[in-house]
């Protein structure tokens, strides 16, 4: 699954801290929507 053209879902939710502490880093639908907007508005211009 991709959050945007150049950002994968896995990349968006990866957290070493969450892994170390055993925290499930699964975004809610609202958070996923915000992640998509952030990826499009901030990360895509940097990666193009």
Short mmCIF file of C-alpha atoms in Angstrom, two decimals:
data_model
loop_
_atom_site.label_atom_id
_atom_site.label_comp_id
_atom_site.label_asym_id
_atom_site.label_seq_id
_atom_site.Cartn_x
_atom_site.Cartn_y
_atom_site.Cartn_z
CA UNK A 1 0.00 0.00 0.00
CA UNK A 2 1.23 3.47 -0.83
CA UNK A 3 0.44 6.68 1.01
CA UNK A 4 1.56 8.66 -2.03
CA UNK A 5 3.51 8.05 -5.21
CA UNK A 6 6.87 7.99 -3.41
CA UNK A 7 5.90 7.13 0.20
CA UNK A 8 4.93 3.62 1.23
CA UNK A 9 2.62 2.76 4.10
CA UNK A 10 5.46 0.79 5.72
CA UNK A 11 7.72 3.83 5.57
CA UNK A 12 4.98 6.00 7.07
CA UNK A 13 4.38 3.81 10.11
CA UNK A 14 7.92 2.58 10.81
CA UNK A 15 9.16 3.48 14.29
CA UNK A 16 12.16 2.00 16.08
CA UNK A 17 10.72 3.20 19.37
CA UNK A 18 7.41 1.43 18.73
CA UNK A 19 9.28 -1.75 17.83
CA UNK A 20 11.48 -1.55 20.92
CA UNK A 21 8.52 -0.95 23.23
CA UNK A 22 6.22 -3.45 21.52
CA UNK A 23 3.73 -0.75 20.49
CA UNK A 24 1.49 -1.45 17.50
CA UNK A 25 1.94 1.56 15.27
CA UNK A 26 -1.30 1.26 13.32
CA UNK A 27 -2.90 4.59 12.36
CA UNK A 28 -6.63 5.21 12.63
CA UNK A 29 -8.52 6.17 9.47
CA UNK A 30 -8.25 9.83 10.49
CA UNK A 31 -4.49 9.56 11.03
CA UNK A 32 -4.04 7.72 7.72
CA UNK A 33 -5.90 10.52 5.95
CA UNK A 34 -3.60 13.08 7.59
CA UNK A 35 -0.56 11.02 6.62
CA UNK A 36 -1.69 11.05 2.98
CA UNK A 37 -2.13 14.84 2.97
CA UNK A 38 1.26 15.31 4.65
CA UNK A 39 2.93 13.00 2.13
CA UNK A 40 1.38 14.83 -0.82
CA UNK A 41 2.01 18.37 0.45
CA UNK A 42 5.44 17.93 2.08
CA UNK A 43 7.26 14.76 1.01
CA UNK A 44 6.24 14.55 -2.65
CA UNK A 45 7.67 17.97 -3.56
CA UNK A 46 10.95 16.97 -1.90
CA UNK A 47 11.16 13.62 -3.68
CA UNK A 48 10.19 14.81 -7.16
#
